[in-house]
CSV table of C-alpha atoms in Angstrom, one decimal:
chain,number,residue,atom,x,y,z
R,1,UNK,CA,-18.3,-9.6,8.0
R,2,UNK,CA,-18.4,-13.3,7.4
R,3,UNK,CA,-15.4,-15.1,5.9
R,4,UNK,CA,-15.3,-18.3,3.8
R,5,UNK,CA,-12.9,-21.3,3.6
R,6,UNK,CA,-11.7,-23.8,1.3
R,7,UNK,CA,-11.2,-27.2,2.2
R,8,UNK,CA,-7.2,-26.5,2.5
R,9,UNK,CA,-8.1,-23.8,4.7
R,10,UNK,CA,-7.5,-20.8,2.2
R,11,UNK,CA,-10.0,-18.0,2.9
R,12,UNK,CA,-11.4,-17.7,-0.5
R,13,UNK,CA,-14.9,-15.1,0.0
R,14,UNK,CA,-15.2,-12.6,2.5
R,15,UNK,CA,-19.0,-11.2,2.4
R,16,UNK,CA,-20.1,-8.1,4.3
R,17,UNK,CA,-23.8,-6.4,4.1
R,18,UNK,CA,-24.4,-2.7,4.6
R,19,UNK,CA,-27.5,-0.9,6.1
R,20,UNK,CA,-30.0,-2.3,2.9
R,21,UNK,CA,-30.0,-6.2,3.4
R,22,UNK,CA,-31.0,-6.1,-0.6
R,23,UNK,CA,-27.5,-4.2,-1.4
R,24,UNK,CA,-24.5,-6.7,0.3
R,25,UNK,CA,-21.0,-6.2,-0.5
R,26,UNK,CA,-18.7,-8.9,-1.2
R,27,UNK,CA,-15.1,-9.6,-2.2
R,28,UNK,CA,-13.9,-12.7,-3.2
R,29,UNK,CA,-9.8,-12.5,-2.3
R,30,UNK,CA,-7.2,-14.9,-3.1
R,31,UNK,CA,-3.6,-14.3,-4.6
R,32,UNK,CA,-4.2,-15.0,-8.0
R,33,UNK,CA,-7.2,-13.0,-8.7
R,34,UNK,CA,-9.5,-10.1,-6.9
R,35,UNK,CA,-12.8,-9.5,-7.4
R,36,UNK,CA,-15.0,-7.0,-5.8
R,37,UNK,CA,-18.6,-6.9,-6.3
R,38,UNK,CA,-21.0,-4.0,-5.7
R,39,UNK,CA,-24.1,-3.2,-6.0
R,40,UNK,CA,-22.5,-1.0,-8.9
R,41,UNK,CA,-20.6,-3.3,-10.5
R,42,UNK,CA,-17.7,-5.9,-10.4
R,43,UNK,CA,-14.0,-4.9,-10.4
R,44,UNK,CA,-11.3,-7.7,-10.7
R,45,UNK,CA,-7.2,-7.0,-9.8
R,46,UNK,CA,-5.4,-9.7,-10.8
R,47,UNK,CA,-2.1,-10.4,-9.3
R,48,UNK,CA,1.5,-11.9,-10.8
R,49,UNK,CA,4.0,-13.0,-8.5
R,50,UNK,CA,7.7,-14.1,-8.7
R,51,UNK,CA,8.7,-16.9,-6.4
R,52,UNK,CA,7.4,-15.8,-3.3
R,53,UNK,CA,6.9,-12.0,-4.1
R,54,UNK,CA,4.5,-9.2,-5.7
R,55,UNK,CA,5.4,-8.7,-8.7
R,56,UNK,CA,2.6,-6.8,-10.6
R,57,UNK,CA,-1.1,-6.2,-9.9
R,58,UNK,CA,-3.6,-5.0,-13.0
R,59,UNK,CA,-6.9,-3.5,-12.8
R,60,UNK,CA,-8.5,-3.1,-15.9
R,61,UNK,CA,-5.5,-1.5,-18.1
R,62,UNK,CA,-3.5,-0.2,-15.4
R,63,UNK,CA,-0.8,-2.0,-13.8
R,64,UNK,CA,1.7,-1.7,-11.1
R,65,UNK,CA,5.1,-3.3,-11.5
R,66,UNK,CA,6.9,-3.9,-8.3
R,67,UNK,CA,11.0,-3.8,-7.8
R,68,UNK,CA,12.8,-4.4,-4.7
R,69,UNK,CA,16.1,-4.0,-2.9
R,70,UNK,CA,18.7,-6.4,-3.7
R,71,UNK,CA,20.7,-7.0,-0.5
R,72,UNK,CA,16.8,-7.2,1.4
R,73,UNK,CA,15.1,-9.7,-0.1
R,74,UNK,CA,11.3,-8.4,1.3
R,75,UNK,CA,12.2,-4.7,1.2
R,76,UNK,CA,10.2,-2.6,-1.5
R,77,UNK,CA,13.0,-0.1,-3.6
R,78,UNK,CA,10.2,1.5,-5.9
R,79,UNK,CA,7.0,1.1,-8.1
R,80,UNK,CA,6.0,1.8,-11.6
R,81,UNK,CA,2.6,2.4,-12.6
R,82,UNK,CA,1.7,2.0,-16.2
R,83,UNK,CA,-0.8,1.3,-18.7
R,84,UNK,CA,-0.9,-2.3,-19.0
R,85,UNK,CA,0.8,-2.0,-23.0
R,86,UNK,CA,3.2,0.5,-22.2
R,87,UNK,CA,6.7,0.1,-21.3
R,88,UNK,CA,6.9,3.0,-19.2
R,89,UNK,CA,4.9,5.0,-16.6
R,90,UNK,CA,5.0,6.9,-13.2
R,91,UNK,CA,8.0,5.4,-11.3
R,92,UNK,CA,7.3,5.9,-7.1
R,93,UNK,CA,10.5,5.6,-4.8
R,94,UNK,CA,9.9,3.2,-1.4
R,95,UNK,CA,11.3,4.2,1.7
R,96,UNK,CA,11.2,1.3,4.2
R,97,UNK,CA,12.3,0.4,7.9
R,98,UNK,CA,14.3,-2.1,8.8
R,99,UNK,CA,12.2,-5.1,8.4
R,100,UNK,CA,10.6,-3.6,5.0
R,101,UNK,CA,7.6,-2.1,6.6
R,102,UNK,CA,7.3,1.1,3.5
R,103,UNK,CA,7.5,4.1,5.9
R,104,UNK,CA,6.6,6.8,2.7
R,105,UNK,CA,6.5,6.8,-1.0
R,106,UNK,CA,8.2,9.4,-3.4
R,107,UNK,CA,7.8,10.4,-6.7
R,108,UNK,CA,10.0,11.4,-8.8
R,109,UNK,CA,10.1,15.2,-8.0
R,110,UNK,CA,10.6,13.7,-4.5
R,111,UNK,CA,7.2,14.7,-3.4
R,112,UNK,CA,6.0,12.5,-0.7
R,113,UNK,CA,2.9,10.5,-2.2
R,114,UNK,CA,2.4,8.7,0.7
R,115,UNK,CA,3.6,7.9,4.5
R,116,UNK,CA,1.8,5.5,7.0
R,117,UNK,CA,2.0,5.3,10.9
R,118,UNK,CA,1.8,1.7,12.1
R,119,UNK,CA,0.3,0.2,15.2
R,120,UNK,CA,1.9,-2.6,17.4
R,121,UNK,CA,1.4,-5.2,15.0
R,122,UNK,CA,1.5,-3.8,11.7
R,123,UNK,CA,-2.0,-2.1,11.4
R,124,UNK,CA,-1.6,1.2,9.5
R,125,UNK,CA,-3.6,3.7,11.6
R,126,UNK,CA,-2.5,6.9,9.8
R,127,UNK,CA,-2.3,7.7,6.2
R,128,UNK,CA,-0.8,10.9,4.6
R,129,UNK,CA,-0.3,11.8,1.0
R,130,UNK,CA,-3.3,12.7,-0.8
R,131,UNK,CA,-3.2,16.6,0.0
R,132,UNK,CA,-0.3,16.9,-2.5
R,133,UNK,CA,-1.8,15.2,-5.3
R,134,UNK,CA,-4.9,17.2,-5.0
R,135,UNK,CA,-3.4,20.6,-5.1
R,136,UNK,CA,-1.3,20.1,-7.7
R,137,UNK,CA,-4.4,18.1,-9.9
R,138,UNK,CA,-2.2,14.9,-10.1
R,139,UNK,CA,-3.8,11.5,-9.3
R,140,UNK,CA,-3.9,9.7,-5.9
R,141,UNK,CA,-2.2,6.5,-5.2
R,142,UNK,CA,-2.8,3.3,-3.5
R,143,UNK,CA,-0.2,2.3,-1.1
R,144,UNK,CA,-1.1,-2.0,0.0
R,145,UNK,CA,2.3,-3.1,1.3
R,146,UNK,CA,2.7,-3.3,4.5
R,147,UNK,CA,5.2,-5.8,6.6
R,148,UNK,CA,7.4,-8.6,4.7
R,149,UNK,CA,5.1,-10.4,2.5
R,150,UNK,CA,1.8,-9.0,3.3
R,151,UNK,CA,-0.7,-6.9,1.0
R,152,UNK,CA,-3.3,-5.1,2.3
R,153,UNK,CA,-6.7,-6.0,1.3
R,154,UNK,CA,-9.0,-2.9,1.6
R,155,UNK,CA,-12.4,-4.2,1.9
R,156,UNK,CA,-11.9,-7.0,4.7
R,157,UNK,CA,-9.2,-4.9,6.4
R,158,UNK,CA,-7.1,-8.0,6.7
R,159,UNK,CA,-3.5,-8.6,4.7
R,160,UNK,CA,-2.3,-11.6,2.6
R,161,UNK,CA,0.1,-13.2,4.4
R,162,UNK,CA,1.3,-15.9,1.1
R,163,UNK,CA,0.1,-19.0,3.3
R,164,UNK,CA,-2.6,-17.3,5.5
R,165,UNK,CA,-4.0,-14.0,6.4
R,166,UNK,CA,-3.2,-11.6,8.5
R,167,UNK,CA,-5.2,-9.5,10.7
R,168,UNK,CA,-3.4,-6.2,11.9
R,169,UNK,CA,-6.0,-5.1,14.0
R,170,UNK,CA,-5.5,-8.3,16.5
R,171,UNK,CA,-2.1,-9.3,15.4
R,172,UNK,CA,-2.6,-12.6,15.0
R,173,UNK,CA,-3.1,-15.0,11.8
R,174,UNK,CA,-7.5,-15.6,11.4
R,175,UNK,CA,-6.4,-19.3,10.8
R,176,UNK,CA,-3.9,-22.2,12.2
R,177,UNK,CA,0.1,-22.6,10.9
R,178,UNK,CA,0.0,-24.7,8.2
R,179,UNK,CA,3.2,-26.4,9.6
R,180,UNK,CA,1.2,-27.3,12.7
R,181,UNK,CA,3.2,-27.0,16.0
R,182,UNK,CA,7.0,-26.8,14.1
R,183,UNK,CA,6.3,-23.0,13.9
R,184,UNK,CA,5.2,-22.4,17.3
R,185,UNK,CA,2.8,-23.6,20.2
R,186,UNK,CA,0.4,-20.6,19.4
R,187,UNK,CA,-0.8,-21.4,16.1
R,188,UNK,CA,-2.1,-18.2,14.8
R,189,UNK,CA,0.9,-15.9,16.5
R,190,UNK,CA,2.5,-13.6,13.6
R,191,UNK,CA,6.3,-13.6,15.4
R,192,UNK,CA,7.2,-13.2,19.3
R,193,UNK,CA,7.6,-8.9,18.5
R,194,UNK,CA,7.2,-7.4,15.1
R,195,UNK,CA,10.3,-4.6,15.8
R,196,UNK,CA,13.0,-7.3,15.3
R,197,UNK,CA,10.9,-10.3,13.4
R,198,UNK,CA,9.6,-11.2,10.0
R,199,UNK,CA,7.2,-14.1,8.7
R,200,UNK,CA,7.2,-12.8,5.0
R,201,UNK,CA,5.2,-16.8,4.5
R,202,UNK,CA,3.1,-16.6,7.1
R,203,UNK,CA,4.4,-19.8,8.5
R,204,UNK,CA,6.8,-19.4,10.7
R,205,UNK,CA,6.2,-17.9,14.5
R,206,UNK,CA,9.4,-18.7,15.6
R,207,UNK,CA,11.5,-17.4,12.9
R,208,UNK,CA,15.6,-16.7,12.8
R,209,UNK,CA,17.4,-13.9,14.2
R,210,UNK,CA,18.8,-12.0,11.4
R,211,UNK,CA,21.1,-8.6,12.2
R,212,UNK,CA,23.1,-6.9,9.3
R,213,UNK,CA,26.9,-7.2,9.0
R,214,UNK,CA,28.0,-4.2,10.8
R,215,UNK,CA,31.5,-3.0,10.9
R,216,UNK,CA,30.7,-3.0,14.4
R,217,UNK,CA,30.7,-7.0,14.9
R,218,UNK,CA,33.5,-9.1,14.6
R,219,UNK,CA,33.2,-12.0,12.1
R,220,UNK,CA,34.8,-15.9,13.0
R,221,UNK,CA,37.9,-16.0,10.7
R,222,UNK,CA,37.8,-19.3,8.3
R,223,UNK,CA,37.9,-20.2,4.5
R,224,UNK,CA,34.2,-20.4,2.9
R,225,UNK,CA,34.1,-24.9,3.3
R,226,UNK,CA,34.6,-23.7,7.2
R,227,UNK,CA,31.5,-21.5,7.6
R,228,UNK,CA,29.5,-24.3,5.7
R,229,UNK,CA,30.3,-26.8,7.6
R,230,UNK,CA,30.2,-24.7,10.9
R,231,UNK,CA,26.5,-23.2,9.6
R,232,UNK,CA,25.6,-27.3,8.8
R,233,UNK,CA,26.6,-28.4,12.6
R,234,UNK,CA,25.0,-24.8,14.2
R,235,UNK,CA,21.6,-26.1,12.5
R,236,UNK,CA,21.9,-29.7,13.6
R,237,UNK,CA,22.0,-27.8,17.0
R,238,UNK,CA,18.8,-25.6,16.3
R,239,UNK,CA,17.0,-28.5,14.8
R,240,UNK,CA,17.7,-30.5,18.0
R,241,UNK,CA,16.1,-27.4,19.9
R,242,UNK,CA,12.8,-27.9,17.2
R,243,UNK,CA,13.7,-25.5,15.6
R,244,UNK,CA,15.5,-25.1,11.5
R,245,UNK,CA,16.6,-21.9,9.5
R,246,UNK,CA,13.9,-23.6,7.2
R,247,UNK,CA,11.1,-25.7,6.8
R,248,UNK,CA,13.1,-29.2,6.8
R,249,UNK,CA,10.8,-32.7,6.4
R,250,UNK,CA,10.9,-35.2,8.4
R,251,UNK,CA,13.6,-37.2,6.4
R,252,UNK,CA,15.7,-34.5,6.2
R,253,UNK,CA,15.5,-33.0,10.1
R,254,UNK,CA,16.6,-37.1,10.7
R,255,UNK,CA,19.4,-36.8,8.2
R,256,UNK,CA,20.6,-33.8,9.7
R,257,UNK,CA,20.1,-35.1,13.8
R,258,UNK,CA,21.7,-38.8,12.5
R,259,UNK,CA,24.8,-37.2,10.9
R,260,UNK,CA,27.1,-35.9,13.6
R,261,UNK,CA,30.7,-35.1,11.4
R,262,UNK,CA,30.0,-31.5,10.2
R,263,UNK,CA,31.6,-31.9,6.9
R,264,UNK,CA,30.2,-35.3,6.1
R,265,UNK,CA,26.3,-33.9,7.1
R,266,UNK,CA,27.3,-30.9,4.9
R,267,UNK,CA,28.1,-33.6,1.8
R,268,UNK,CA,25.1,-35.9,2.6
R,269,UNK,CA,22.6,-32.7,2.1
R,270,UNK,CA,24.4,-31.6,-1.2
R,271,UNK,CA,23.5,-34.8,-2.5
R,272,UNK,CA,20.0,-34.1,-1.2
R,273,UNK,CA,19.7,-30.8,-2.7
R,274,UNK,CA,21.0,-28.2,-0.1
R,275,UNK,CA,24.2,-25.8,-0.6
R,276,UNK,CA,25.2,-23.8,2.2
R,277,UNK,CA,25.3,-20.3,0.5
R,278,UNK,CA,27.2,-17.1,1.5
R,279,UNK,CA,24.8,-14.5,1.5
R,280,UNK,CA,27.1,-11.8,1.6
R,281,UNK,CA,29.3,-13.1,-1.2
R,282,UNK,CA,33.3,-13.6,-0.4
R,283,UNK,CA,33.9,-12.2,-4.3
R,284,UNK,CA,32.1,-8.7,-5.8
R,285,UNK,CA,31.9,-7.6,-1.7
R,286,UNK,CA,35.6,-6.1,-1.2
R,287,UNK,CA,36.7,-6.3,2.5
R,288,UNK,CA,32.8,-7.3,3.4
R,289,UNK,CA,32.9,-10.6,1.6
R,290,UNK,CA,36.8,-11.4,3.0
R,291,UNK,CA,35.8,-10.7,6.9
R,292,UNK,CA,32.4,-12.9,7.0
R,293,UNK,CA,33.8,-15.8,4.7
R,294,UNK,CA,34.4,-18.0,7.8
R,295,UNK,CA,31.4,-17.4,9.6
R,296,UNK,CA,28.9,-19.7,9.8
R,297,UNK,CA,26.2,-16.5,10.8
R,298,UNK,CA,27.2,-16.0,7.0
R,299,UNK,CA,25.4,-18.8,5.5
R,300,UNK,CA,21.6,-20.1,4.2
R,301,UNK,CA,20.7,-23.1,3.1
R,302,UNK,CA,19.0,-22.8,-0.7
R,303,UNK,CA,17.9,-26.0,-3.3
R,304,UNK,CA,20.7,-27.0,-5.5
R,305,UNK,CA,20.1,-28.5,-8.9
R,306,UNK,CA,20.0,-31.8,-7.0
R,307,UNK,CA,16.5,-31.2,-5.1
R,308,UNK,CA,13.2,-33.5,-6.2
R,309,UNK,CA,11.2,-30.3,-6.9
R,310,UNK,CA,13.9,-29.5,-9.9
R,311,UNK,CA,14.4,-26.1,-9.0
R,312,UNK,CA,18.0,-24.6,-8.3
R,313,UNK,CA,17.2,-21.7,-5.6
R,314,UNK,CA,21.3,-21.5,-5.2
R,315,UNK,CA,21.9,-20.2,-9.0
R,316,UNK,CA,18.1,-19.0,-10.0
R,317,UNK,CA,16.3,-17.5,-6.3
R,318,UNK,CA,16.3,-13.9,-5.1
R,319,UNK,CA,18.7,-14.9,-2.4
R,320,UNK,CA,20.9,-17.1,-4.4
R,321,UNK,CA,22.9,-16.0,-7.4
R,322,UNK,CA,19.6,-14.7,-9.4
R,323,UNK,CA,20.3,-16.4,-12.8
R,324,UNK,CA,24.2,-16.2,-13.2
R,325,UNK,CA,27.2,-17.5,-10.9
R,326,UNK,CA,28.6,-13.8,-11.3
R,327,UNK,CA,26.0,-12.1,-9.4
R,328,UNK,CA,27.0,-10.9,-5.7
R,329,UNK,CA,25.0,-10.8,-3.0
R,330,UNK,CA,24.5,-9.2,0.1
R,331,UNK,CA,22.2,-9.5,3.5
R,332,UNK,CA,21.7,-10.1,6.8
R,333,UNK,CA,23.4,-13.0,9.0
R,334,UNK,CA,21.8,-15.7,10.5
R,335,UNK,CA,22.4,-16.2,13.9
R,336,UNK,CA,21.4,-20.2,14.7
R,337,UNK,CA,23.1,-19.9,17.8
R,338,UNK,CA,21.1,-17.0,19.1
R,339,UNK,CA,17.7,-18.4,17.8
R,340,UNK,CA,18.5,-21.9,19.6
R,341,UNK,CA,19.0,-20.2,22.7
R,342,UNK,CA,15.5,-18.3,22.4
R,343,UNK,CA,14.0,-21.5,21.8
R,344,UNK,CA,15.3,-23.3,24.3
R,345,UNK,CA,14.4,-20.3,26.5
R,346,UNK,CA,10.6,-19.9,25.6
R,347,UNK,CA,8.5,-21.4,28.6
């Protein structure tokens, strides 16, 4: 199989021939559009996305419209297929591990549809589900999600991967970080181990330490300014390291080193377009939002109406307040401390 690149370094054709030179097979993949060519015919998927997710794929008529959980932002909760006029269909149920791997789908007779066994590093080397549908005359379903962010791509047998694709087989990206060495001296490493880490982008090797608020862990007491301003001096630490809970610029990573008073560095990137958010919000969350509103573990860092690109990701993204001030949310932590100390750790 031979795979072809854009000048930006977005794989853009993947071509492979089959045992009659005269009859190749090729796929041209990309995240906007699909299209497979055979020698008996051309089929095009076409693919709508919010933010940073799947949001609906359509082939021909049918479509399939995808929802997901919303206290884990990469975790699938369930899929409808329809036709691409209708307002209802077939609504499948998404059970999912702990880093929103799908482990099976349901229907809504709680039939399992389908379940996948993954390798090390995210391949699926088992599928089971069909034998269901074909007793009881009902139509088979195709199952592409596979670990945060990533959409398995049938005929290369690679997964999108947002900035890059993936290759399960190898576990490793088939191109270099875009971000160059700020995710990571091995350029094409998906994440130090897949059990415990994430790169929904595909950009980030060295990515956070995230952990759920269990009733288990005890929480730094604190009003909500104190966690923010604890989280903003925690990340001058982890940027220090070479590290950042996300991608910050160059102007902004010297901003953040420069600015030494925790509250003022916390005012300064306001004005920049940053709020330090709780993600488990202190109001709509009971006793949950009371214990972790002091914790700095407790806070991201999302574009306020005050960033260049205009868009408020504190009031309108999936892990801000999704549209309305009123909306809760919840999540894990973000441990800076922790992934500072692997960093400074890694030979």
């Amino acid at each position: 199989m031979s795979l072809n690149y854009s000048g930006s370094a977005a794989l853009y054709c993947a071509r492979q021939s089959d045992s009659a030179p005269s009859r190749p097979v090729s796929a041209a993949v990309g995240c906007i559009v699909k299209t497979i060519t055979t020698r008996c015919g051309t089929v095009e998927t076409r693919f709508l996305w919010e933010g940073w997710r799947l949001l609906q794929s359509r082939e021909g008529e049918r479509c399939a419209t995808y929802l997901y959980d919303p206290n884990e932002t990469w975790s699938p909760l369930a899929r409808v297929d329809h036709p691409a006029q209708a307002q209802d269909g077939e609504c499948y149920w998404f059970t999912a591990d702990l880093n929103g791997a799908p482990l099976e789908v349901t229907d809504a007779d709680g039939a399992v549809r389908w379940s996948g066994q993954y390798g090390s590093f995210g391949e699926v080397s088992h599928q089971t589900a069909e034998s269901w549908a074909l007793r009881q005359g009902k139509p088979t379903i195709n199952q592409p999600l596979r670990y945060a962010g990533q959409y398995a791509d049938s005929e290369t047998g690679l997964h999108y991967n947002l900035f890059r694709y993936y290759d399960p087989g190898v576990g490793r990206f088939t191109t270099q970080d875009p971000i160059g060495l700020n995710g990571g001296l091995n350029l094409y490493q998906y994440a130090p181990n897949p059990l415990g880490w994430v790169d929904p982008l595909g950009l980030a090797a060295d990515d956070l330490v995230r952990y759920k608020p269990a009733p288990t862990l005890s929480a730094e007491p604190g009003a909500r300014a104190t966690a923010i301003s604890r989280a903003w001096g925690e990340e001058r630490e982890l940027v220090a390291a070479g590290g950042g809970s996300r991608e910050w610029n160059a102007a902004e990573r010297e901003v953040i080193l420069s600015t030494k008073n925790n509250r003022q560095l916390s005012s300064v990137m306001s004005e920049m377009g940053y709020t330090g958010h709780h993600i488990n919000s202190v109001k709509g969350n009971g006793a949950l939002g009371g214990k972790w509103q002091g914790d700095p573990r407790n806070i991201v860092f999302l574009q306020n109406a005050n960033h260049p690109s205009g868009y408020d990701e504190h009031l309108n993204g999936n892990q801000g307040h999704r549209g309305s001030y009123e909306n809760p949310g919840r999540g894990r932590l973000i441990d800076r401390s922790r992934t500072r100390k692997n960093l400074i750790s890694c030979p």
